[in-house]
Short mmCIF file of C-alpha atoms in Angstrom, two decimals:
data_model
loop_
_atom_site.label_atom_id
_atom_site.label_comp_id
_atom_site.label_asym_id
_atom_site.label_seq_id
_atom_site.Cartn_x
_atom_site.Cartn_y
_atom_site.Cartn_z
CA UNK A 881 0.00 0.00 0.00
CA UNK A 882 1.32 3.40 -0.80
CA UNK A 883 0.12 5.15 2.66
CA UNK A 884 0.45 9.13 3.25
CA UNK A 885 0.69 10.28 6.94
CA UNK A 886 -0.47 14.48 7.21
CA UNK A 887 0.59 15.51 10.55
CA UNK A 888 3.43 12.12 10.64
CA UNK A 889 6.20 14.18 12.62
CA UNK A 890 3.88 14.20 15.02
CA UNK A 891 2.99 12.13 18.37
CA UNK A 892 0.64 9.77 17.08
CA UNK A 893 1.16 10.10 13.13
CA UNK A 894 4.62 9.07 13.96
CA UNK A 895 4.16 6.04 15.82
CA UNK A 896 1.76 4.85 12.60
CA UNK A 897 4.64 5.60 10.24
CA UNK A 898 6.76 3.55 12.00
CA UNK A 899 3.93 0.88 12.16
CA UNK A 900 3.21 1.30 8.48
CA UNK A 901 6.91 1.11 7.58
CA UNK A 902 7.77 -1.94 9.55
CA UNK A 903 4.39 -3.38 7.61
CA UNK A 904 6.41 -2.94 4.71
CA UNK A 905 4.43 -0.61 3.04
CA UNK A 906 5.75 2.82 1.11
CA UNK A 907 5.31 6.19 3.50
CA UNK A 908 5.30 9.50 2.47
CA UNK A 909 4.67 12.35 5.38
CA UNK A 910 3.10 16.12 5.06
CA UNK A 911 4.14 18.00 8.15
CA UNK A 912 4.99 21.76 8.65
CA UNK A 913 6.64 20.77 12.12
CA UNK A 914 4.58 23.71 13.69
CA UNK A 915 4.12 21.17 16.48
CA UNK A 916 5.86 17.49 14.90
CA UNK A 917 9.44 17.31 15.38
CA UNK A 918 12.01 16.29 12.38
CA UNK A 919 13.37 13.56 14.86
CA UNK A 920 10.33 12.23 14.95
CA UNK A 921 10.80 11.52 10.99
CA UNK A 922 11.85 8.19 9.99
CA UNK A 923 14.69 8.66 6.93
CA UNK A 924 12.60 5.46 4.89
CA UNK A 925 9.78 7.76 5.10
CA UNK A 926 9.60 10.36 2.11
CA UNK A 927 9.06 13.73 3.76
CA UNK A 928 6.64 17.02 2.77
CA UNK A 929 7.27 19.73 4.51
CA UNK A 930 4.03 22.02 3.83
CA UNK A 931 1.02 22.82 5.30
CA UNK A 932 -2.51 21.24 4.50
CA UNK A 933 -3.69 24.50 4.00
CA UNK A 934 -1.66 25.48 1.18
CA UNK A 935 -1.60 25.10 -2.86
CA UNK A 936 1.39 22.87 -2.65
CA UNK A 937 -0.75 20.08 -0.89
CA UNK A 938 -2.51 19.31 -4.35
CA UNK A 939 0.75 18.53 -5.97
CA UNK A 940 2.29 16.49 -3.21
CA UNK A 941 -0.98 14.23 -3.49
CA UNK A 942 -0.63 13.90 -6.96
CA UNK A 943 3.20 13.25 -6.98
CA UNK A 944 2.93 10.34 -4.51
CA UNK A 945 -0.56 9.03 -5.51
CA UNK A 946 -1.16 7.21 -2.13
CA UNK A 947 -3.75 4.65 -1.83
CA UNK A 948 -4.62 6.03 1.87
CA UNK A 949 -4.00 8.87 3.08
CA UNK A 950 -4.06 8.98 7.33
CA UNK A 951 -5.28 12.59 7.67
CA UNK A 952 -3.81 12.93 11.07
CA UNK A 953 -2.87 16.16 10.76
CA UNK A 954 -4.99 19.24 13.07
CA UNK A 955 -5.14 22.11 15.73
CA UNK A 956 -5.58 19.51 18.31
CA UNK A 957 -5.75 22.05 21.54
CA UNK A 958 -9.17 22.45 23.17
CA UNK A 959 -7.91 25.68 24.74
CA UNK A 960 -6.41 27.06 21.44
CA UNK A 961 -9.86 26.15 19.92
CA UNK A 962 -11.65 28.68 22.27
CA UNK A 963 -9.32 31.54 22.36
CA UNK A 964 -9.52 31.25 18.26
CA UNK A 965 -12.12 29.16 17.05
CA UNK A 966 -11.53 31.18 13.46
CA UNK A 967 -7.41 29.39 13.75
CA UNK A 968 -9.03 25.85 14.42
CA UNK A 969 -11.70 26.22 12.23
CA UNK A 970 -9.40 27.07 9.45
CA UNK A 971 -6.85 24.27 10.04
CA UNK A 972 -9.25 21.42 10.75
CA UNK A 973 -12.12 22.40 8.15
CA UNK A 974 -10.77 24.10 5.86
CA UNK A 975 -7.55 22.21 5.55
CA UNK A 976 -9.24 19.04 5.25
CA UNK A 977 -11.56 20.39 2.23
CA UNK A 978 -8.24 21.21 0.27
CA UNK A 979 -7.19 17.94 1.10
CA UNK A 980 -10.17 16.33 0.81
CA UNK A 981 -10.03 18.10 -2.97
CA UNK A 982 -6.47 16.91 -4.12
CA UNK A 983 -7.49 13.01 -3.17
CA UNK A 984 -10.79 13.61 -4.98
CA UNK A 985 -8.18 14.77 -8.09
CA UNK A 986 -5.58 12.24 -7.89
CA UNK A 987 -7.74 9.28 -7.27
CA UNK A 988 -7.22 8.68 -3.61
CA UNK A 989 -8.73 5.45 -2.95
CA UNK A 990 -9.53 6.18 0.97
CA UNK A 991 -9.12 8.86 3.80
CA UNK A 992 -8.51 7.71 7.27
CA UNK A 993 -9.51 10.80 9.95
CA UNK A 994 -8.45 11.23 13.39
CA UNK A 995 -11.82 12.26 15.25
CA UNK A 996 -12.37 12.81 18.77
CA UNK A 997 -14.53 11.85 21.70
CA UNK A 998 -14.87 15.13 21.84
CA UNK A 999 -17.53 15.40 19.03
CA UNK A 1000 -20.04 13.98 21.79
CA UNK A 1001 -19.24 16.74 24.56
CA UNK A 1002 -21.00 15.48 27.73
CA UNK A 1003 -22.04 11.90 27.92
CA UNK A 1004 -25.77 11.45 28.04
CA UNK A 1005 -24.91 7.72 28.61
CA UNK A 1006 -21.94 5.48 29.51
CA UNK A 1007 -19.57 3.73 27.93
CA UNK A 1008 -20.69 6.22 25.36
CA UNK A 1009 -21.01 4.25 21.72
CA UNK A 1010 -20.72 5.60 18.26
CA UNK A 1011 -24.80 5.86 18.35
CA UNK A 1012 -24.46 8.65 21.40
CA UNK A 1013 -25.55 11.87 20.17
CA UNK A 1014 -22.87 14.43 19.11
CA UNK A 1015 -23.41 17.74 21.30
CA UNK A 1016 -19.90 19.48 21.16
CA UNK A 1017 -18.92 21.90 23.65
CA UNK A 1018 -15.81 23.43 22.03
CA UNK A 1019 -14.96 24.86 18.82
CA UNK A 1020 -12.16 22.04 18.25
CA UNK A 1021 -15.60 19.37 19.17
CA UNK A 1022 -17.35 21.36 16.82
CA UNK A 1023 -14.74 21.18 13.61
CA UNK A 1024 -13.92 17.77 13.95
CA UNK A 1025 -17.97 16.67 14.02
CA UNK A 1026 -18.16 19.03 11.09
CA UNK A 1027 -14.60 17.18 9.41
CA UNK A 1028 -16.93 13.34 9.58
CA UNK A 1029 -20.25 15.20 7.80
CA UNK A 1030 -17.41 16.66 5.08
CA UNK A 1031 -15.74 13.23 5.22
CA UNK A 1032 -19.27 11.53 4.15
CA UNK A 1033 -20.19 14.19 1.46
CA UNK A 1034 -16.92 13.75 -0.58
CA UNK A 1035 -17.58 10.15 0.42
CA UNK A 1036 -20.85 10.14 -1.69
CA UNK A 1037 -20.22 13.20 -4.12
CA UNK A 1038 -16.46 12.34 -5.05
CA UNK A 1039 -16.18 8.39 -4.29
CA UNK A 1040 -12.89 8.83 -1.96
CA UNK A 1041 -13.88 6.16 0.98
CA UNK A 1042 -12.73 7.05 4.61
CA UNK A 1043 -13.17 5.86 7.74
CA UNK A 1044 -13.31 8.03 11.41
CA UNK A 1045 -11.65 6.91 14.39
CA UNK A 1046 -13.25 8.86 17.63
CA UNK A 1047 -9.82 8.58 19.68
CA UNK A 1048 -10.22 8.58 23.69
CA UNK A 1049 -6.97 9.92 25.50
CA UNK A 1050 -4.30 8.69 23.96
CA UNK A 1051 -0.43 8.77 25.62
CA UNK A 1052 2.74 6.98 25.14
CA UNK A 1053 6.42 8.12 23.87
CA UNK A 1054 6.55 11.06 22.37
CA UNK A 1055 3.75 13.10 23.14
CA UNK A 1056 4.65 17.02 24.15
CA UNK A 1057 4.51 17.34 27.88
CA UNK A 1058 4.02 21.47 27.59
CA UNK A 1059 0.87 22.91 25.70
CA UNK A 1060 -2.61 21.33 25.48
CA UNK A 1061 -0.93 17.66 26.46
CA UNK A 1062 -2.48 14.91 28.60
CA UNK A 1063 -1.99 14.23 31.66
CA UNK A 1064 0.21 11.18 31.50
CA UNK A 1065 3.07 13.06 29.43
CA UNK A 1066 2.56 15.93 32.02
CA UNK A 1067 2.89 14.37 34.99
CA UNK A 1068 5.65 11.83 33.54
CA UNK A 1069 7.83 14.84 32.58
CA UNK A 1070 6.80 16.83 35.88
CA UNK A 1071 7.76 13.64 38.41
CA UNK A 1072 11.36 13.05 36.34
CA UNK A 1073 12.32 16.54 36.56
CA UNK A 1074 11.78 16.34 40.45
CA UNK A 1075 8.50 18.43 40.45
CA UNK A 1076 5.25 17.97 42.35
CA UNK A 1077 2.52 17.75 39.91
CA UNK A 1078 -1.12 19.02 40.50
CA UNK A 1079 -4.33 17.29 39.95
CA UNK A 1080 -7.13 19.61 38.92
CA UNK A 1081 -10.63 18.80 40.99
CA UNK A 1082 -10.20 15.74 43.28
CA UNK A 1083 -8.73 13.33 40.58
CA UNK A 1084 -11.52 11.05 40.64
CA UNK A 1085 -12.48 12.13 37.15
CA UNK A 1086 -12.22 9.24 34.86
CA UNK A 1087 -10.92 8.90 31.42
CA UNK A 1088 -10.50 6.03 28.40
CA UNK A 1089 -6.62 6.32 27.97
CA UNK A 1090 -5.67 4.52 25.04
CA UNK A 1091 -2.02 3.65 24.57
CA UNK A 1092 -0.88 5.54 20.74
CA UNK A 1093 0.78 1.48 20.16
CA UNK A 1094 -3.06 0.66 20.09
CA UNK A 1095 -3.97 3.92 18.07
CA UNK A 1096 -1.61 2.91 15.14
CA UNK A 1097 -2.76 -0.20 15.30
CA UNK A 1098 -6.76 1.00 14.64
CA UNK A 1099 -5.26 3.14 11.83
CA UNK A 1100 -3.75 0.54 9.80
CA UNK A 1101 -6.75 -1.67 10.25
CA UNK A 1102 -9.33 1.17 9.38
CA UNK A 1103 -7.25 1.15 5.64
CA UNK A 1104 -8.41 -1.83 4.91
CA UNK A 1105 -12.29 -2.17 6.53
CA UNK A 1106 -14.88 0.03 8.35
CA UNK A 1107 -15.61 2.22 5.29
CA UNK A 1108 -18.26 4.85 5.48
CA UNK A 1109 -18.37 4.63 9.14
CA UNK A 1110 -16.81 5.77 12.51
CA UNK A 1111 -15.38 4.58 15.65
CA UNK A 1112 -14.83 4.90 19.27
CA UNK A 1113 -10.86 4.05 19.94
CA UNK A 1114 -10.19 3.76 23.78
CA UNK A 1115 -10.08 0.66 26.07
CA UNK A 1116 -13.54 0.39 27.64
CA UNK A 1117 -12.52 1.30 30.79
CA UNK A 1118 -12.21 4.52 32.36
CA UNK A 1119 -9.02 5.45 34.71
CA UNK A 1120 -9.33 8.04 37.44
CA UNK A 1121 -6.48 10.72 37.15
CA UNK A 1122 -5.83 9.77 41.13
CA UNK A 1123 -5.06 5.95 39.23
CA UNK A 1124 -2.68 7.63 36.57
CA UNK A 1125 -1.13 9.71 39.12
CA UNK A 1126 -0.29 6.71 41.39
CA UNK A 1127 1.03 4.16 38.28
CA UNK A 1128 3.03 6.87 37.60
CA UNK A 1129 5.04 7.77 40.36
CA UNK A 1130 5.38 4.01 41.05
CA UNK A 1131 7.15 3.74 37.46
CA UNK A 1132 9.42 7.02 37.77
CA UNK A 1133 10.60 5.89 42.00
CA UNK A 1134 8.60 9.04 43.23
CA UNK A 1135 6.56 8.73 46.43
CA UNK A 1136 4.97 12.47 46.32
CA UNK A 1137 1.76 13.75 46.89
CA UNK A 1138 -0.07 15.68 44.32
CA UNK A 1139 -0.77 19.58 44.73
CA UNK A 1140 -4.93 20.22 43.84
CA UNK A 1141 -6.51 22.96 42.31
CA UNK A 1142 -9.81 23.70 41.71
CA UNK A 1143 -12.34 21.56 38.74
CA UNK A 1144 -11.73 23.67 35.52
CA UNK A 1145 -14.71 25.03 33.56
CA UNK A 1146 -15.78 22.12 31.14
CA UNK A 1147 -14.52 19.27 33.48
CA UNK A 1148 -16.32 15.46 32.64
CA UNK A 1149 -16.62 14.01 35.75
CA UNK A 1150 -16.59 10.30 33.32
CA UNK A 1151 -16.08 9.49 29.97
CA UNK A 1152 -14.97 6.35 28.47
CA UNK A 1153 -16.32 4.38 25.31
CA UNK A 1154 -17.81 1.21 23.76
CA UNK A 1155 -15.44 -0.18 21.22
CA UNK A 1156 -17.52 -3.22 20.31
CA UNK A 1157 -18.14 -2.28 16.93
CA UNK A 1158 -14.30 -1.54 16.38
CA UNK A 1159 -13.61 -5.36 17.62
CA UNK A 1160 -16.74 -6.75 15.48
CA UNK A 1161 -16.04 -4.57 12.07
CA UNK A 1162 -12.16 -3.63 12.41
CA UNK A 1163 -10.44 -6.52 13.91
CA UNK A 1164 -9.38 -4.55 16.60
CA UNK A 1165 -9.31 -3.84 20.28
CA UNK A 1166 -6.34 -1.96 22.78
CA UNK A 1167 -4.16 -4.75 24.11
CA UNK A 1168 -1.83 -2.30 25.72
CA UNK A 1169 -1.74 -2.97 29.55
CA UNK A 1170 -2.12 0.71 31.26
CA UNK A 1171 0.64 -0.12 33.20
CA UNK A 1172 2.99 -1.38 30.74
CA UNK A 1173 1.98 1.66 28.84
CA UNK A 1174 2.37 4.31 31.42
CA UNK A 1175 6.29 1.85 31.98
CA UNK A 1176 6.99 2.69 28.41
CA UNK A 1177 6.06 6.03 28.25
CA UNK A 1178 8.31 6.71 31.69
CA UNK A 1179 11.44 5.40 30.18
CA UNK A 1180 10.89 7.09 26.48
CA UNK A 1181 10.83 9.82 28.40
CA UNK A 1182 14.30 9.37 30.15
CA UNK A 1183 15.90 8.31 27.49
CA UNK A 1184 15.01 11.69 25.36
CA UNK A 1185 16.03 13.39 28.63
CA UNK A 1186 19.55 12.00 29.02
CA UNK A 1187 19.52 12.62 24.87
CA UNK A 1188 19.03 16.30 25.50
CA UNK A 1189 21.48 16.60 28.07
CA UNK A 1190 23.83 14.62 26.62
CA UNK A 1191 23.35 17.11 23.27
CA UNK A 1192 23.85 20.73 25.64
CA UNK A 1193 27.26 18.51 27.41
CA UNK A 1194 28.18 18.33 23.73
CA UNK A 1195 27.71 22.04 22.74
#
């Protein structure tokens, strides 16, 4: 399969190149690096640097032709999303209509798109399913409900296939611990650098986190099944922060108490999903234990620690 990754500098569009690569199949990336990283790129990987926004993204498509193309890149911050809903809207809608128009043109077979559990804002119901009604409550909700109803009319009107994958909270190697991160590479970075991290409410606020291993892994099945349909990625179970805080402070040696502030506005006391149609229709379901994830995730992170260091001893 000739397989394009947008966004595949990135946290999780780099852990599917390297999936997709070690599949055997032939990777290209698009990335402007505005938030990827070029040692996130693979060198068997052939690399784009441009922005889905721009002209150049037509010819790119049409150089490399891809069979799929793993639209995984987006504004992915829920607090950038509400101080400039204009921003996301233009990267996340509007980006994905230009690309959405050069796979129409160059005979893109499929489109797989990273969605959200945020498209269903506050669950009416849980586990929440792919049936649970979409009711967004932030702009970056709102464009990527928007980005499956454009998915489905090019879909129809244009005959390019895709397939949406609702991701829970997904962590692991790689992921930015500064910005609009989770709380895993937060508090992972936070305990190794001999900081005291702080839990917002009283922790007990659950989440589905969903190891990235496991996100790749739905990716590279959705290329090949679930067209014309979406997903809800996650575990089926939903972790308290308190529970995350704990495994991880076992897996860096800390024994620290958390500092608490106060529930921020927009806070889900629970969320976590239903993935019984991904197992029944894509073959797939997480197999990552949490805490052999949150292991891995602790010692990616020391290792690109004692890189860094080791590159400022150098300089």
């Amino acid at each position: 399969m000739r397989a394009m990754v947008t966004g595949g500098a990135g946290f999780i569009g780099s852990h599917l190149v390297e999936l997709l690569i070690a599949e055997g199949h032939d990777v290209s990336i698009v990335d402007d690096l505005s938030t990827g990283k070029r040692t996130n790129i693979l060198p068997e990987a052939h690399f784009y640097f441009a922005d889905i926004r721009s002209e150049e993204i037509k010819d790119v498509i049409s150089t490399e032709r891809p069979d799929v193309i793993f639209h995984q890149a987006a504004q992915s911050s829920v607090k950038v999303s509400t101080d400039d809903p204009r921003r996301d809207a233009d990267i996340n809608i509007l980006g994905l209509i230009r690309l959405l128009d050069a796979a129409s043109a160059s005979g893109v077979r499929k489109v797989v798109f990273a969605s959200s559990g945020a498209t269903y804002g506050n669950p009416q119901y849980l586990p929440m399913d792919e049936d649970h009604p979409q009711l967004p409550e932030s702009p970056y909700g709102i464009t990527k409900l928007m980005s499956e109803h454009y998915l489905k009319y090019y879909a129809l009107d244009r005959g390019v296939a895709f397939t949406a994958l609702r991701y829970g909270n997904v962590y692991g190697p790689r992921q930015d611990p500064h910005g609009e991160a989770g709380v895993v590479a937060i508090f992972t970075q936070q305990l190794l650098d001999g900081k005291t991290p702080t839990v917002h409410w009283d922790g007990k606020q659950t989440r589905d986190y969903v190891s990235v291993k496991d996100v790749a892994r739905a990716n590279l099945a959705a290329a090949f099944r679930g067209d014309g349909r979406a997903f809800c990625i996650g575990t089926g179970k939903g972790t308290s922060v308190n529970t995350i805080f704990s495994l991880l402070c076992k897996a860096t040696g800390r024994d620290v108490e958390p500092m608490h502030s106060p529930r921020r506005p927009g806070d889900l006391r629970h969320a976590h999903f239903d993935c019984t149609r991904a197992r029944k229709e894509l073959g797939w379901t997480a197999t990552m234990p949490l805490q052999q994830g949150l292991t891995d995730t602790v010692q990616a992170f020391r290792e690109q620690i004692a890189a860094e260091r080791k590159v400022l001893t150098v300089g």
